[in-house]
Every structure is written in structure tokens, then in C-alpha cells.
Coordinates of C-alpha atoms and ligand atoms in Angstrom, one line a residue:
M1 CA 94.4 143.6 72.0
A2 CA 98.1 144.2 72.0
M3 CA 100.2 141.7 70.1
T4 CA 102.3 139.8 72.6
A5 CA 105.1 137.3 71.9
E6 CA 102.6 134.6 72.8
S7 CA 99.9 135.6 70.3
A8 CA 102.5 136.2 67.6
R9 CA 103.4 132.6 67.6
P10 CA 101.4 130.2 65.3
A11 CA 98.0 129.5 66.6
A12 CA 97.9 126.7 69.3
A13 CA 97.1 123.3 68.0
A14 CA 93.5 122.2 68.3
R15 CA 94.5 119.5 70.7
T16 CA 97.2 119.6 73.4
Y17 CA 99.1 116.6 74.7
H18 CA 100.6 116.5 78.2
F19 CA 103.9 114.7 78.3
G20 CA 104.7 115.4 82.0
A21 CA 106.1 112.5 84.1
G22 CA 103.6 112.8 86.9
P23 CA 101.0 113.9 87.8
A24 CA 100.5 112.7 84.3
M25 CA 97.9 112.8 81.6
L26 CA 94.5 111.1 82.3
P27 CA 92.4 109.8 79.5
P28 CA 89.9 112.4 78.4
E29 CA 87.1 109.8 78.8
V30 CA 88.0 109.3 82.4
I31 CA 87.9 113.1 83.1
A32 CA 84.5 113.3 81.4
E33 CA 83.2 110.4 83.6
I34 CA 84.5 112.0 86.8
R35 CA 82.9 115.3 85.8
A36 CA 79.6 113.7 85.0
E37 CA 79.5 111.7 88.2
L38 CA 80.9 114.4 90.5
P39 CA 77.7 116.0 91.8
Q40 CA 76.3 112.8 93.2
F41 CA 78.0 109.5 93.8
R42 CA 75.9 106.5 92.7
G43 CA 72.7 107.2 94.6
S44 CA 74.6 108.0 97.9
G45 CA 73.1 111.5 98.1
V46 CA 76.5 113.1 98.4
S47 CA 79.4 113.8 96.0
I48 CA 82.5 111.6 95.8
L49 CA 84.3 114.5 97.5
E50 CA 82.2 114.1 100.6
L51 CA 81.6 110.3 100.6
G52 CA 82.3 108.6 103.9
H53 CA 84.9 105.8 103.8
R54 CA 82.6 103.6 105.9
S55 CA 79.6 104.0 103.6
P56 CA 78.3 101.0 101.7
E57 CA 78.9 102.9 98.5
F58 CA 82.6 103.3 99.3
R59 CA 82.9 99.7 100.5
A60 CA 81.5 98.6 97.1
L61 CA 84.0 100.8 95.3
M62 CA 86.8 99.3 97.4
R63 CA 85.8 95.7 96.4
E64 CA 85.4 96.6 92.8
T65 CA 88.8 98.4 92.7
E66 CA 90.6 95.4 94.2
S67 CA 89.0 92.8 92.1
D68 CA 89.7 94.8 88.9
L69 CA 93.3 95.2 89.8
R70 CA 93.6 91.5 90.7
E71 CA 92.2 90.6 87.3
L72 CA 94.3 93.0 85.3
M73 CA 97.5 92.0 87.0
T74 CA 96.8 88.3 87.6
I75 CA 97.5 88.7 91.3
P76 CA 97.7 85.4 93.1
S77 CA 94.8 84.8 95.5
D78 CA 97.0 84.4 98.5
Y79 CA 98.6 87.9 97.9
A80 CA 97.2 90.9 99.7
V81 CA 96.4 94.2 98.0
L82 CA 96.7 97.4 100.0
F83 CA 95.8 101.0 99.1
L84 CA 98.0 103.3 101.2
Q85 CA 99.2 106.9 101.3
G86 CA 102.7 108.4 101.4
G87 CA 103.5 107.7 97.8
A88 CA 106.1 105.3 96.5
T89 CA 108.6 107.3 98.6
L90 CA 107.1 105.9 101.8
Q91 CA 107.4 102.4 100.4
F92 CA 111.2 103.0 100.1
A93 CA 111.1 102.8 104.0
M94 CA 108.2 100.4 104.5
A95 CA 109.9 97.7 102.4
P96 CA 113.0 97.4 104.6
L97 CA 111.1 97.9 107.8
N98 CA 108.7 95.0 107.0
L99 CA 111.0 92.6 105.2
G100 CA 113.6 92.0 107.8
G101 CA 116.0 94.9 107.3
R102 CA 118.9 94.1 105.0
G103 CA 118.1 94.8 101.4
A104 CA 120.1 94.4 98.2
Y105 CA 119.5 97.1 95.6
L106 CA 120.0 97.2 91.9
V107 CA 120.7 100.9 91.3
T108 CA 119.7 101.7 87.7
G109 CA 118.6 105.3 88.1
Q110 CA 117.7 108.1 90.5
W111 CA 114.6 106.4 92.0
S112 CA 116.4 103.1 92.9
A113 CA 119.2 105.2 94.4
K114 CA 116.6 107.0 96.6
A115 CA 115.1 103.6 97.6
W116 CA 118.5 102.3 98.5
H117 CA 119.4 105.5 100.5
E118 CA 116.1 105.3 102.4
A119 CA 116.8 101.6 103.2
E120 CA 120.2 102.7 104.6
R121 CA 118.4 105.3 106.8
V122 CA 115.9 102.9 108.4
A123 CA 117.8 99.6 108.2
E124 CA 120.6 98.4 106.0
G125 CA 120.8 98.7 102.3
Q126 CA 123.5 97.6 99.9
A127 CA 123.8 98.5 96.3
V128 CA 124.8 95.3 94.5
W129 CA 125.0 97.0 91.2
N130 CA 125.2 100.7 90.5
G131 CA 125.0 102.4 87.1
S132 CA 125.5 105.9 88.3
A133 CA 129.2 106.1 87.1
D134 CA 127.9 105.5 83.5
G135 CA 125.1 108.1 84.0
Y136 CA 122.4 105.4 84.2
T137 CA 122.3 104.1 80.7
R138 CA 121.3 100.4 81.2
V139 CA 120.1 97.7 83.4
P140 CA 122.7 95.1 84.5
T141 CA 123.0 91.7 83.0
Q142 CA 122.3 88.8 85.3
H143 CA 126.0 87.9 85.7
E144 CA 127.1 91.4 86.8
W145 CA 125.7 91.1 90.3
Q146 CA 125.0 88.7 93.1
V147 CA 122.7 88.8 96.1
P148 CA 125.0 88.8 99.2
G149 CA 124.4 86.2 101.9
G150 CA 122.1 87.6 104.6
A151 CA 120.2 89.9 102.3
R152 CA 116.5 89.7 103.1
Y153 CA 115.3 90.9 99.7
L154 CA 116.4 92.2 96.3
H155 CA 114.9 95.6 95.2
Y156 CA 114.7 96.9 91.7
T157 CA 112.9 99.8 90.0
V158 CA 111.3 98.3 86.9
N159 CA 111.2 101.6 85.1
E160 CA 113.4 104.6 86.0
T161 CA 111.3 107.6 85.3
I162 CA 114.1 110.1 85.0
A163 CA 116.8 108.0 83.3
G164 CA 114.4 106.3 81.0
V165 CA 116.0 102.9 81.8
E166 CA 113.7 99.9 82.1
F167 CA 114.0 96.2 83.0
H168 CA 112.2 94.3 80.3
S169 CA 112.4 91.1 82.3
A170 CA 112.6 90.7 86.1
P171 CA 116.0 90.0 87.6
A172 CA 116.4 86.4 88.9
C173 CA 117.3 86.1 92.5
G174 CA 116.4 82.5 93.4
A175 CA 114.8 82.2 96.8
V176 CA 115.5 85.7 97.9
P177 CA 112.2 87.7 97.9
L178 CA 112.0 90.2 95.0
V179 CA 110.7 93.7 95.5
A180 CA 109.7 95.9 92.7
D181 CA 108.9 99.6 92.4
M182 CA 106.5 99.6 89.5
T183 CA 105.4 103.3 89.9
S184 CA 106.1 104.4 86.3
M185 CA 105.2 101.2 84.4
I186 CA 102.4 99.4 86.3
L187 CA 99.7 98.2 83.8
S188 CA 101.9 99.2 80.9
R189 CA 102.6 95.6 80.0
P190 CA 102.1 92.2 81.7
V191 CA 104.4 91.4 84.7
T192 CA 104.5 88.2 86.8
V193 CA 103.3 89.4 90.2
S194 CA 103.8 85.9 91.6
G195 CA 107.6 86.2 91.1
H196 CA 107.6 89.1 93.6
A197 CA 107.2 89.2 97.3
L198 CA 106.3 92.9 97.2
V199 CA 105.2 95.3 94.4
Y200 CA 104.4 99.0 94.9
A201 CA 103.3 101.9 92.7
S202 CA 102.0 105.3 93.4
A203 CA 99.1 106.3 91.3
Q204 CA 99.9 109.5 89.4
K205 CA 101.1 107.9 86.2
N206 CA 99.1 104.9 85.0
L207 CA 96.7 104.7 88.0
G208 CA 95.2 108.1 88.2
I209 CA 96.1 110.9 90.6
A210 CA 98.5 111.4 93.4
G211 CA 97.4 110.5 97.0
I212 CA 97.1 106.7 96.7
T213 CA 99.7 104.0 96.4
V214 CA 99.0 100.4 95.5
V215 CA 101.0 97.7 97.4
I216 CA 100.8 94.1 96.5
L217 CA 102.4 91.7 98.8
N218 CA 102.8 88.1 99.8
P219 CA 102.0 88.1 103.5
A220 CA 104.3 85.1 104.1
A221 CA 107.3 87.4 103.3
L222 CA 106.6 89.8 106.1
H223 CA 108.8 90.2 109.2
T224 CA 107.9 91.9 112.4
P225 CA 109.1 95.5 112.0
P226 CA 111.6 96.9 114.6
R227 CA 110.2 98.3 117.8
G228 CA 109.4 102.0 117.4
T229 CA 108.0 101.6 113.9
P230 CA 104.9 103.7 113.6
A231 CA 101.6 101.7 113.2
L232 CA 101.0 103.2 109.7
L233 CA 104.4 101.9 108.5
D234 CA 103.6 98.3 109.6
Y235 CA 101.9 96.5 106.7
R236 CA 100.1 94.2 109.2
V237 CA 98.2 97.1 110.6
S238 CA 96.8 98.0 107.2
L239 CA 96.2 94.3 106.4
E240 CA 94.1 94.0 109.5
A241 CA 92.2 97.2 108.9
E242 CA 91.7 96.3 105.2
S243 CA 93.5 99.4 104.0
L244 CA 91.5 101.6 106.3
P245 CA 93.7 102.2 109.4
H246 CA 92.8 105.9 109.0
T247 CA 90.8 108.1 106.7
P248 CA 91.8 107.1 103.1
P249 CA 92.0 109.4 100.1
V250 CA 88.5 108.6 98.9
F251 CA 88.6 110.7 95.7
A252 CA 92.0 109.3 94.6
W253 CA 90.7 105.8 95.2
Y254 CA 87.7 106.5 93.0
V255 CA 89.9 107.9 90.2
L256 CA 92.1 104.8 90.5
G257 CA 88.9 102.7 90.1
R258 CA 87.9 104.6 86.9
M259 CA 91.4 104.1 85.5
L260 CA 91.2 100.4 86.1
K261 CA 87.8 100.3 84.2
W262 CA 89.4 102.3 81.4
T263 CA 92.4 100.0 81.2
R264 CA 90.0 97.0 81.0
A265 CA 88.0 98.7 78.3
Q266 CA 91.2 99.2 76.2
G267 CA 91.7 95.4 76.2
G268 CA 93.7 95.1 79.4
V269 CA 97.4 95.0 80.0
A270 CA 98.4 93.0 76.9
A271 CA 96.6 95.5 74.7
M272 CA 98.3 98.3 76.5
A273 CA 101.7 96.7 76.0
A274 CA 101.2 96.5 72.2
H275 CA 100.0 100.2 72.2
N276 CA 102.9 101.3 74.4
Q277 CA 105.5 99.5 72.3
R278 CA 104.2 101.1 69.1
K279 CA 104.4 104.5 70.7
A280 CA 107.9 104.0 72.1
E281 CA 109.1 102.8 68.7
L282 CA 107.8 105.9 67.0
L283 CA 110.0 108.1 69.2
Y284 CA 113.1 106.0 69.3
A285 CA 113.0 105.8 65.5
V286 CA 113.3 109.6 65.4
L287 CA 116.1 109.6 67.9
D288 CA 118.0 106.9 66.0
A289 CA 117.6 108.6 62.6
S290 CA 120.2 111.3 63.2
D291 CA 122.6 112.7 65.8
F292 CA 120.6 115.9 66.1
Y293 CA 118.8 114.2 69.1
I294 CA 120.7 112.2 71.7
N295 CA 119.5 109.4 74.0
R296 CA 122.3 107.4 75.6
V297 CA 120.3 104.5 77.0
D298 CA 121.3 101.1 75.7
K299 CA 118.7 99.8 73.2
A300 CA 117.8 96.7 75.3
S301 CA 117.2 98.9 78.4
R302 CA 115.1 101.6 76.7
S303 CA 111.9 102.7 78.6
W304 CA 108.6 102.4 77.0
M305 CA 107.1 105.0 79.3
N306 CA 109.7 107.8 79.6
V307 CA 111.9 108.8 76.7
P308 CA 114.6 111.3 77.8
F309 CA 116.6 113.0 75.1
R310 CA 118.9 116.0 74.5
L311 CA 119.7 118.1 71.5
R312 CA 123.3 117.9 70.2
D313 CA 123.3 121.6 70.5
P314 CA 122.0 122.4 74.0
Q315 CA 121.5 126.1 73.0
L316 CA 118.5 125.0 71.0
E317 CA 116.7 123.2 73.9
A318 CA 114.8 126.3 75.1
A319 CA 113.6 127.0 71.6
F320 CA 112.6 123.3 71.2
L321 CA 110.5 123.4 74.4
Q322 CA 108.9 126.7 73.5
D323 CA 108.0 125.7 69.9
A324 CA 106.7 122.3 71.2
A325 CA 104.5 124.0 73.7
A326 CA 103.2 126.4 71.0
A327 CA 102.3 123.3 68.9
G328 CA 100.3 121.8 71.8
L329 CA 103.1 119.5 73.0
K330 CA 103.3 120.4 76.7
N331 CA 105.5 119.6 79.6
L332 CA 108.4 118.1 77.7
A333 CA 111.1 119.6 79.9
G334 CA 113.4 116.9 81.5
H335 CA 113.6 116.4 85.2
R336 CA 115.0 119.4 87.1
S337 CA 118.0 117.2 88.0
S338 CA 118.9 116.2 84.5
G339 CA 117.6 119.0 82.2
G340 CA 117.1 118.3 78.5
M341 CA 113.8 116.8 77.4
R342 CA 111.7 113.9 78.4
A343 CA 108.5 112.6 76.8
S344 CA 106.4 110.6 79.2
I345 CA 104.1 108.4 77.2
Y346 CA 102.1 106.5 79.8
N347 CA 99.0 104.4 79.0
A348 CA 96.7 107.4 78.6
M349 CA 98.9 109.0 75.9
P350 CA 97.3 108.2 72.5
E351 CA 99.3 107.2 69.5
S352 CA 98.3 110.4 67.8
G353 CA 100.1 112.4 70.6
V354 CA 103.3 110.5 70.0
A355 CA 103.0 110.7 66.2
T356 CA 102.5 114.5 66.5
L357 CA 105.6 114.8 68.7
A358 CA 107.6 112.6 66.3
E359 CA 106.6 114.8 63.4
F360 CA 107.4 118.0 65.4
M361 CA 110.8 116.6 66.2
R362 CA 111.6 115.8 62.5
D363 CA 110.3 119.2 61.5
F364 CA 112.4 121.0 64.2
E365 CA 115.5 119.1 63.0
R366 CA 114.8 120.2 59.4
R367 CA 114.6 123.8 60.5
H368 CA 117.6 123.8 62.9
G369 CA 119.7 120.8 62.0
Ligands
PMP401 N1 109.6 105.6 92.1 C1 109.5 106.0 90.8 C2 110.0 105.1 89.7 C3 109.0 107.3 90.5 O1 108.9 107.6 89.2 C4 108.5 108.1 91.5 C5 107.9 109.5 91.3 N2 108.0 110.0 90.1 C6 108.6 107.7 92.9 C7 109.2 106.4 93.1 C8 108.2 108.5 94.0 O2 106.8 108.5 94.0 P1 106.0 109.5 95.0 O3 106.2 110.8 94.5 O4 104.6 109.0 94.7 O5 106.4 109.2 96.4

């Protein structure tokens, strides 16, 4: 076999770690379970890829998924849980359409900016704090913003997946309903669902694979959407149909169910929080140890899930990514809008993966610093 540049590099590590931001790494145990169960779903006579959404087996799966999520997140019993399609992006529109229109937005990164712009498209949205001028390096303090009179809700993005900026406590907005995009941090640590009117998260980070979106809402907060709103964008239609207003993504739902079982088996959300904090600290310690690596996010706003960083010498970034991939550390390139690097270290990323990356970074610095 001819010697290629690829084969000339050091042999690939025995284990590879996937640091992509989403679709993200799944726990190997979950993949093994899916594989084992794939040919036939729980005595139904068909595989999960073929299972009908009106079948008793799928009904049982739905019940189990909802009750596991309720338990893991301590969801109040008077709140509804919906499983929808269209990703978190569709929630950017559904929130304003169903909550009375005028939303106030804390803009702490690219995703909250998108949510705000979508609100402007379908209703009215106002940014009450915007960190874009600073390049999104922190969340605001409580006294830096106010909810304007007439605002129907306050929206925030708990964790900004691209900027690596995270709220470590929910903003306080009094009686105004609070709306949270939890896409890239759901189940990573405990949150107080009861303090929110609406919470949403698409699944392809901590909840499995793309195609299904969890929506948790207080039905009392809903307003009638404007005339012309399509039925699928009216939460009440999905509430009445118990999340089945049309054919659901059965397989994604099943994977979500497996992820919830896995999260429970790890000890639940409090155990995940301890695990995630340890992992994040390993990486930030490397970033803080020298100026070879740069992360500009304020310490108090640092994300536990997505750690973006650059090299002081941008010329070295391509070599960093290439060497990392050869060492089994995959998909570390930053978002296409920001470049640089980003390590996404969601629940499924083991501490060994982060420790291997931290050691690789120290070694790369020794060789190139
Ligand atoms: N919000 C956040 C915080 C995200 O990270 C993403 C996707 N990365 C989205 C919203 C959009 O999600 P989706 O692609 O599922 O619509």
C-alpha cells in the first residue's frame, strides 16, 4: 500500500472522541442498546424503524419518556410536556406566536440573536440587552436590563452553543413569563422548571438525535395565536393531540427515551452537573495556564457544555485540528461563523475524553508555544 500523508501520521488512538456541537456524541452504551434492540421492538413484531405511532408499544414508550423527563427535571404536574418537530429553530417562532406577541430578549450570543430576529419576523421582539458589540463574552448582570412595560415574556438562551456563554442562574423578571432555550444544556445540571412559563430544547445534544424537540410549558401562559397561524404552530393543537397532531419521529423519540434512561442510570441531573463541572474545569485550567490559548468569555459566564478557544497564533489552528484528529480528538473546529476551535463536552462525553484533550493541548503548546 502506498504511504499517504494520512498513514504517515502517528497511528490513530485506540479510542476516538467526538467533540462536535450537534449532532453530538451519544454514549456508546446507548448505541449498543439501540443496535441490540433494532431488529424487533419489544415484542411488537416490527423494528423501531417501522413501528406505528398508534401502536400500544409506542404509546407505552411515550408514557415512559414523559414520566422519565418529568422526574429528571422535576417538572410541575400542571405543566405540559410536548414532543414536537422543527427543532429549536421553530420554537423561536412558536414562542412569540403563542405567548401574546411582544417578547423581550436577552441577546448573549448567536442563538438568542436568531430567536430575537424570528420574533421580529412573526410578531414583535425587542433586545433588552445585547452583547454583540463585545463579541458575546458574558451574560448581563441583573441591573443592566429591564423588561419594558407591555412585554409578554422574557426570553433567554441558557447556554450559547457558539459563543460558549452560559447563564448559571436564571434571570429574574418578576411576574413576566420566562422563556428558556435549553437546547445545549438541558439535563446538564438542575434547573428550576417551575420558574419558567416555557422551556424548549432540540434533542441532538443531551437528548439524543435530531428530529425531536422537547417543549415544557405552563398552559396558563398561552395566548390564542394570531389568525393565520398554521395548526402545527399552535401549541394547543399539539396539547389536544397529545403530541401526535401528525406522524411523529418515532425513532428519534425512542432514542430520546434511551438517553433519559441512561441519564437516570448515571445518577440523574445532579450527578451530571458534578461530572460536567469537573470536565469543564479541566479544559478551562489549560486555557488559563498560558496565553497560547485564548478564550475571552468572562469566568462567571463560562459554558460547561461548549468551550470555544483560539490559538494566539491563528496560523497554527489548522495544524492543531489536524493533529487533534490524528490523536482521536475529532470535530474540534469552531462554528463556521466564528472559526477557531470549540470543544463540546455534553453529558455523553466522558471525563477521559476531556482529560485526553487537555493533555493533547498541553503537549501541542509544548511543541509549538
Ligand atoms: N438554540 C441553541 C442554543 C442551539 O445550540 C441550536 C442548535 N445548535 C438551536 C437553538 C437550533 O436548533 P435546531 O437546529 O434543532 O433548530
